[in-house]
Short mmCIF file of C-alpha atoms and ligand atoms in Angstrom, two decimals:
data_model
loop_
_atom_site.label_atom_id
_atom_site.label_comp_id
_atom_site.label_asym_id
_atom_site.label_seq_id
_atom_site.Cartn_x
_atom_site.Cartn_y
_atom_site.Cartn_z
CA UNK B 1 100.45 -74.50 -39.43
CA UNK B 2 99.53 -74.22 -35.81
CA UNK B 3 103.13 -74.94 -34.95
CA UNK B 4 104.24 -72.09 -37.10
CA UNK B 5 101.79 -69.61 -35.64
CA UNK B 6 102.79 -70.88 -32.23
CA UNK B 7 106.39 -70.08 -32.92
CA UNK B 8 105.40 -66.73 -34.40
CA UNK B 9 103.52 -66.05 -31.23
CA UNK B 10 106.53 -66.98 -29.16
CA UNK B 11 108.97 -64.78 -31.02
CA UNK B 12 106.45 -61.97 -30.84
CA UNK B 13 106.44 -62.26 -27.04
CA UNK B 14 110.20 -62.73 -26.98
CA UNK B 15 110.62 -59.55 -28.99
CA UNK B 16 108.20 -57.71 -26.73
CA UNK B 17 110.05 -58.97 -23.65
CA UNK B 18 113.32 -57.87 -25.15
CA UNK B 19 111.88 -54.41 -25.85
CA UNK B 20 110.74 -54.18 -22.27
CA UNK B 21 114.17 -55.09 -20.93
CA UNK B 22 115.84 -52.64 -23.32
CA UNK B 23 113.46 -49.89 -22.26
CA UNK B 24 114.09 -50.58 -18.58
CA UNK B 25 117.82 -50.51 -19.19
CA UNK B 26 117.53 -47.22 -21.02
CA UNK B 27 115.32 -45.76 -18.28
CA UNK B 28 117.80 -46.89 -15.64
CA UNK B 29 120.62 -45.13 -17.48
CA UNK B 30 118.47 -42.04 -17.89
CA UNK B 31 117.63 -42.12 -14.21
CA UNK B 32 121.28 -42.30 -13.23
CA UNK B 33 122.05 -39.40 -15.53
CA UNK B 34 119.07 -37.37 -14.31
CA UNK B 35 120.18 -37.83 -10.72
CA UNK B 36 123.46 -36.04 -11.37
CA UNK B 37 122.01 -33.60 -13.93
CA UNK B 38 119.32 -32.39 -11.54
CA UNK B 39 116.27 -33.48 -13.52
CA UNK B 40 114.43 -34.65 -10.44
CA UNK B 41 112.56 -32.10 -8.40
CA UNK B 42 110.10 -31.99 -5.54
CA UNK B 43 106.64 -30.56 -5.22
CA UNK B 44 104.93 -30.06 -1.90
CA UNK B 45 101.24 -30.61 -1.25
CA UNK B 46 99.82 -28.72 1.74
CA UNK B 47 98.07 -30.60 4.52
CA UNK B 48 95.53 -28.72 6.61
CA UNK B 49 94.20 -28.87 10.12
CA UNK B 50 90.54 -29.59 9.43
CA UNK B 51 89.05 -27.49 12.20
CA UNK B 52 91.37 -24.47 11.97
CA UNK B 53 91.55 -24.73 8.15
CA UNK B 54 95.23 -23.92 8.38
CA UNK B 55 98.21 -25.40 6.60
CA UNK B 56 100.29 -27.35 9.13
CA UNK B 57 102.66 -29.32 6.94
CA UNK B 58 103.36 -30.34 3.37
CA UNK B 59 104.01 -33.70 1.72
CA UNK B 60 107.09 -33.86 -0.50
CA UNK B 61 106.34 -35.59 -3.82
CA UNK B 62 109.09 -36.39 -6.30
CA UNK B 63 108.84 -35.55 -10.01
CA UNK B 64 111.06 -36.47 -12.94
CA UNK B 65 111.54 -33.97 -15.74
CA UNK B 66 112.85 -36.44 -18.31
CA UNK B 67 114.88 -34.60 -20.98
CA UNK B 68 113.15 -36.43 -23.88
CA UNK B 69 109.95 -37.86 -22.45
CA UNK B 70 108.85 -34.86 -20.42
CA UNK B 71 107.36 -35.16 -17.00
CA UNK B 72 107.04 -38.72 -15.72
CA UNK B 73 104.78 -39.37 -12.70
CA UNK B 74 106.24 -41.21 -9.70
CA UNK B 75 104.02 -44.27 -10.18
CA UNK B 76 105.86 -44.79 -13.50
CA UNK B 77 109.41 -44.62 -12.14
CA UNK B 78 109.46 -45.39 -8.39
CA UNK B 79 108.90 -49.13 -8.98
CA UNK B 80 111.81 -49.19 -11.46
CA UNK B 81 113.98 -47.20 -9.05
CA UNK B 82 113.17 -49.77 -6.38
CA UNK B 83 114.14 -52.57 -8.74
CA UNK B 84 117.44 -51.07 -9.92
CA UNK B 85 118.36 -49.73 -6.48
CA UNK B 86 118.50 -46.09 -7.54
CA UNK B 87 115.71 -45.34 -5.07
CA UNK B 88 118.45 -45.24 -2.42
CA UNK B 89 120.46 -42.29 -3.83
CA UNK B 90 117.22 -40.71 -5.09
CA UNK B 91 115.62 -41.14 -1.67
CA UNK B 92 118.70 -39.64 0.02
CA UNK B 93 118.39 -36.62 -2.23
CA UNK B 94 114.63 -36.31 -1.55
CA UNK B 95 115.15 -36.43 2.21
CA UNK B 96 117.95 -33.87 2.05
CA UNK B 97 116.08 -31.50 -0.22
CA UNK B 98 112.84 -31.70 1.76
CA UNK B 99 114.58 -31.08 5.12
CA UNK B 100 116.57 -28.20 3.64
CA UNK B 101 113.36 -26.61 2.33
CA UNK B 102 111.38 -27.13 5.52
CA UNK B 103 114.16 -25.66 7.66
CA UNK B 104 113.23 -22.30 6.08
CA UNK B 105 109.49 -22.65 6.63
CA UNK B 106 109.33 -21.62 10.28
CA UNK B 107 107.07 -24.20 11.85
CA UNK B 108 105.54 -25.84 8.79
CA UNK B 109 106.44 -29.54 8.83
CA UNK B 110 107.40 -31.78 5.95
CA UNK B 111 106.32 -35.32 5.23
CA UNK B 112 108.58 -37.60 3.17
CA UNK B 113 107.57 -40.91 1.57
CA UNK B 114 110.00 -43.72 2.33
CA UNK B 115 110.30 -46.79 0.12
CA UNK B 116 110.74 -50.22 1.73
CA UNK B 117 114.05 -50.46 -0.15
CA UNK B 118 115.36 -47.29 1.56
CA UNK B 119 114.16 -48.60 4.86
CA UNK B 120 116.24 -51.74 4.39
CA UNK B 121 119.37 -49.58 3.97
CA UNK B 122 121.36 -50.12 7.19
CA UNK B 123 122.48 -46.48 7.07
CA UNK B 124 118.93 -45.12 6.89
CA UNK B 125 118.66 -43.97 10.51
CA UNK B 126 122.08 -42.26 10.32
CA UNK B 127 121.06 -40.57 7.10
CA UNK B 128 117.94 -39.14 8.71
CA UNK B 129 119.99 -37.94 11.69
CA UNK B 130 122.54 -36.29 9.36
CA UNK B 131 119.79 -34.62 7.34
CA UNK B 132 118.31 -33.09 10.47
CA UNK B 133 121.72 -31.95 11.69
CA UNK B 134 122.76 -30.47 8.34
CA UNK B 135 119.51 -28.64 7.73
CA UNK B 136 118.88 -27.64 11.33
CA UNK B 137 115.30 -28.90 11.01
CA UNK B 138 113.74 -30.04 14.28
CA UNK B 139 112.91 -33.75 14.27
CA UNK B 140 109.33 -32.92 15.24
CA UNK B 141 108.89 -31.16 11.89
CA UNK B 142 109.85 -34.22 9.86
CA UNK B 143 107.35 -36.98 9.24
CA UNK B 144 108.12 -40.20 7.41
CA UNK B 145 105.31 -41.85 5.45
CA UNK B 146 105.59 -45.59 5.42
CA UNK B 147 103.51 -48.26 3.72
CA UNK B 148 103.06 -51.78 5.00
CA UNK B 149 105.77 -53.02 2.61
CA UNK B 150 108.28 -51.61 5.08
CA UNK B 151 106.92 -53.75 7.88
CA UNK B 152 106.44 -57.01 6.04
CA UNK B 153 109.95 -58.42 6.04
CA UNK B 154 111.62 -58.22 9.41
CA UNK B 155 109.18 -56.86 11.97
CA UNK B 156 111.63 -56.83 14.85
CA UNK B 157 114.19 -54.81 12.95
CA UNK B 158 111.45 -52.48 11.70
CA UNK B 159 110.32 -51.75 15.27
CA UNK B 160 113.91 -51.04 16.26
CA UNK B 161 114.41 -48.62 13.37
CA UNK B 162 111.08 -46.89 13.98
CA UNK B 163 111.91 -46.43 17.66
CA UNK B 164 115.31 -44.93 16.80
CA UNK B 165 113.56 -42.49 14.48
CA UNK B 166 111.03 -41.62 17.16
CA UNK B 167 113.86 -40.97 19.61
CA UNK B 168 114.92 -38.12 17.28
CA UNK B 169 111.42 -36.68 17.50
CA UNK B 170 110.56 -37.77 13.96
CA UNK B 171 106.86 -38.51 13.35
CA UNK B 172 105.70 -41.68 11.66
CA UNK B 173 102.69 -41.95 9.39
CA UNK B 174 101.10 -45.09 8.03
CA UNK B 175 100.38 -44.21 4.40
CA UNK B 176 97.55 -45.63 2.28
CA UNK B 177 95.82 -47.04 5.34
CA UNK B 178 93.14 -49.62 4.63
CA UNK B 179 94.56 -50.96 1.40
CA UNK B 180 96.98 -53.48 2.89
CA UNK B 181 96.52 -56.98 4.19
CA UNK B 182 96.83 -56.47 7.91
CA UNK B 183 96.79 -52.77 8.61
CA UNK B 184 95.20 -53.35 12.00
CA UNK B 185 97.94 -55.55 13.38
CA UNK B 186 100.48 -52.98 12.17
CA UNK B 187 98.81 -50.30 14.24
CA UNK B 188 99.05 -52.54 17.27
CA UNK B 189 102.69 -53.46 16.78
CA UNK B 190 104.33 -50.33 15.38
CA UNK B 191 104.72 -46.87 16.93
CA UNK B 192 102.80 -44.71 14.44
CA UNK B 193 101.67 -41.15 15.13
CA UNK B 194 99.47 -40.65 12.11
CA UNK B 195 97.13 -42.71 9.94
CA UNK B 196 96.63 -41.54 6.36
CA UNK B 197 93.34 -42.89 5.03
CA UNK B 198 93.85 -44.06 1.49
CA UNK B 199 92.48 -41.87 -1.27
CA UNK B 200 90.24 -44.68 -2.56
CA UNK B 201 88.06 -44.48 0.60
CA UNK B 202 87.84 -40.70 0.37
CA UNK B 203 86.89 -40.69 -3.31
CA UNK B 204 84.02 -43.06 -2.46
CA UNK B 205 82.70 -40.60 0.16
CA UNK B 206 79.48 -39.16 -1.14
CA UNK B 207 79.16 -41.73 -3.92
CA UNK B 208 79.19 -45.12 -2.17
CA UNK B 209 77.09 -45.62 0.90
CA UNK B 210 79.57 -47.94 2.58
CA UNK B 211 82.36 -45.36 2.40
CA UNK B 212 81.31 -43.15 5.29
CA UNK B 213 80.96 -45.88 7.94
CA UNK B 214 84.39 -47.19 6.92
CA UNK B 215 85.96 -43.75 7.22
CA UNK B 216 84.16 -43.24 10.54
CA UNK B 217 85.51 -46.55 11.81
CA UNK B 218 89.08 -45.53 10.89
CA UNK B 219 88.57 -42.17 12.61
CA UNK B 220 87.27 -43.96 15.72
CA UNK B 221 90.26 -46.27 15.68
CA UNK B 222 92.63 -43.30 15.45
CA UNK B 223 90.87 -41.56 18.32
CA UNK B 224 90.95 -44.67 20.51
CA UNK B 225 94.64 -45.21 19.84
CA UNK B 226 95.53 -41.52 20.22
CA UNK B 227 96.63 -41.17 16.59
CA UNK B 228 96.05 -38.24 14.30
CA UNK B 229 94.13 -39.15 11.12
CA UNK B 230 94.72 -37.49 7.75
CA UNK B 231 92.37 -37.92 4.80
CA UNK B 232 94.19 -37.82 1.47
CA UNK B 233 92.64 -37.05 -1.91
CA UNK B 234 89.88 -34.67 -0.76
CA UNK B 235 88.39 -33.35 -4.00
CA UNK B 236 84.84 -32.19 -3.25
CA UNK B 237 83.10 -29.91 -0.80
CA UNK B 238 80.83 -32.79 0.16
CA UNK B 239 83.83 -34.92 1.18
CA UNK B 240 85.23 -31.98 3.14
CA UNK B 241 81.89 -31.47 4.93
CA UNK B 242 81.62 -35.15 5.89
CA UNK B 243 85.23 -35.30 7.13
CA UNK B 244 84.71 -32.12 9.14
CA UNK B 245 81.50 -33.47 10.68
CA UNK B 246 83.25 -36.73 11.58
CA UNK B 247 86.22 -34.90 13.19
CA UNK B 248 88.98 -36.02 10.87
CA UNK B 249 92.13 -34.27 12.18
CA UNK B 250 93.82 -33.28 8.92
CA UNK B 251 92.95 -33.10 5.25
CA UNK B 252 94.91 -33.06 2.03
CA UNK B 253 93.67 -32.94 -1.54
CA UNK B 254 93.14 -31.05 -4.76
CA UNK B 255 90.13 -29.23 -3.27
CA UNK B 256 92.47 -27.29 -0.97
CA UNK B 257 95.63 -27.37 -3.04
CA UNK B 258 97.51 -29.35 -5.64
CA UNK B 259 101.19 -30.06 -5.03
CA UNK B 260 103.13 -26.78 -5.44
CA UNK B 261 106.74 -25.72 -6.07
CA UNK B 262 109.05 -24.97 -3.16
CA UNK B 263 109.06 -21.28 -4.16
CA UNK B 264 105.27 -21.18 -4.16
CA UNK B 265 105.08 -22.73 -0.67
CA UNK B 266 107.68 -20.26 0.66
CA UNK B 267 105.74 -17.40 -0.91
CA UNK B 268 102.49 -18.55 0.66
CA UNK B 269 104.11 -18.84 4.08
CA UNK B 270 105.67 -15.38 3.84
CA UNK B 271 102.67 -13.60 2.41
CA UNK B 272 99.95 -15.07 4.56
CA UNK B 273 101.25 -16.33 7.87
CA UNK B 274 97.87 -17.88 8.59
CA UNK B 275 96.71 -19.65 5.52
CA UNK B 276 93.22 -20.98 5.34
CA UNK B 277 92.16 -23.64 2.90
CA UNK B 278 89.91 -21.14 1.19
CA UNK B 279 92.65 -18.53 0.88
CA UNK B 280 95.06 -21.02 -0.59
CA UNK B 281 92.42 -22.21 -2.99
CA UNK B 282 92.16 -18.67 -4.29
CA UNK B 283 95.88 -18.02 -4.62
CA UNK B 284 96.93 -21.41 -6.00
P1 C2E Z 301 101.09 -41.10 -1.85
O1 C2E Z 301 102.26 -40.99 -0.94
O2 C2E Z 301 99.88 -41.75 -1.31
O3 C2E Z 301 100.83 -39.61 -2.33
C1 C2E Z 301 99.59 -39.07 -2.61
C2 C2E Z 301 99.33 -38.99 -4.09
O4 C2E Z 301 97.99 -38.56 -4.29
C3 C2E Z 301 100.20 -37.96 -4.82
O5 C2E Z 301 100.39 -38.45 -6.17
C4 C2E Z 301 99.29 -36.74 -4.85
O6 C2E Z 301 99.61 -35.82 -5.90
C5 C2E Z 301 97.96 -37.40 -5.10
N1 C2E Z 301 96.84 -36.58 -4.66
C6 C2E Z 301 96.78 -35.73 -3.63
N2 C2E Z 301 95.56 -35.17 -3.53
C7 C2E Z 301 94.83 -35.68 -4.53
C8 C2E Z 301 93.47 -35.50 -4.96
O7 C2E Z 301 92.70 -34.74 -4.41
N3 C2E Z 301 93.07 -36.22 -6.05
C9 C2E Z 301 93.90 -37.07 -6.72
N4 C2E Z 301 93.42 -37.72 -7.78
N5 C2E Z 301 95.18 -37.27 -6.33
C10 C2E Z 301 95.63 -36.58 -5.25
P2 C2E Z 301 101.82 -38.54 -6.84
O8 C2E Z 301 102.63 -37.35 -6.52
O9 C2E Z 301 101.60 -38.90 -8.27
O10 C2E Z 301 102.49 -39.77 -6.09
C11 C2E Z 301 101.97 -41.07 -6.21
C12 C2E Z 301 102.70 -42.02 -5.30
O11 C2E Z 301 104.08 -42.13 -5.66
C13 C2E Z 301 102.71 -41.58 -3.84
O12 C2E Z 301 101.50 -41.91 -3.20
C14 C2E Z 301 103.89 -42.37 -3.33
O13 C2E Z 301 103.53 -43.69 -3.07
C15 C2E Z 301 104.84 -42.32 -4.52
N6 C2E Z 301 105.78 -41.20 -4.31
C16 C2E Z 301 105.65 -39.90 -4.62
N7 C2E Z 301 106.72 -39.19 -4.25
C17 C2E Z 301 107.56 -40.07 -3.65
C18 C2E Z 301 108.86 -39.95 -3.04
O14 C2E Z 301 109.44 -38.86 -2.90
N8 C2E Z 301 109.43 -41.11 -2.57
C19 C2E Z 301 108.79 -42.32 -2.65
N9 C2E Z 301 109.42 -43.39 -2.17
N10 C2E Z 301 107.59 -42.45 -3.21
C20 C2E Z 301 106.97 -41.35 -3.71
MG1 MG Z 302 102.39 -40.34 0.97
MG1 MG Z 303 99.03 -42.01 0.52
MG1 MG Z 304 98.31 -43.34 -2.10
#
């Protein structure tokens, strides 16, 4: 009897596994189709200078408008795209689209998330150079957001690539800072310009007592190393007040603005050349 139920159990898992593989295959096909059909699009979340309360740049965030399933968030398809390799053509398209958009935003920079898989692409540096040339965007207005995954494999090659990017004027941000295994040694070894404090630390600000000293320590580290620090995921006025008091350079979060369409960003830039967080909050 137990044997039977054991086998039943097994075939249940086998069936479930099979479903999972089938679904991934289907999603991969859909992804390939959506890439050519134009079902991916970008939103841009403003990032503000904390003191001046002005928008300085935006972060490009990819979205998938799946024809049958509706909108799928990036956390549900980026890992699959990394597995099936489609992150490379998708990432190329993201970089191109973001640079093209920012080239029309006189002075507002754009930040693009780069997957470790894209970073491994031997043509990556050339692709960035081509994007800048095609769009006419100044390198200084492009920032690449990198997580520690990029730096884990071949550190020497990573440093080479990062230095080539920096030679074009491109800025480098360490995304999700504080969540990795050895963030500190990365700061020592790699030429970053910006630290982005992970949202988990910011959401604890004002609710967990340990959060503020941790954020303050990261801010102190940034100051000592001459790096700009951005807080992501700012949702409350209390968090904003604490980050302002502690001299965090830049802030990003739903309190100031959710990610917006390219048209909306262009409109904001044209209408109000000097956008304050408060003003954007009212118009968004
Ligand atoms: P990330 O790069 O750390 O991006 C920040 C995420 O936090 C975005 O989620 C953004 O919408 C969200 N966020 C910003 N402010 C707030 C806030 O105040 N509260 C809350 N709850 N969330 C906030 P999103 O767009 O869902 O992206 C999630 C992750 O997916 C990104 O994390 C990034 O790792 C990845 N991703 C998004 N777009 C791209 C892309 O174009 N390429 C690659 N390779 N990865 C991407
Ligand atoms: Mg990011
Ligand atoms: Mg982040
Ligand atoms: Mg994050």
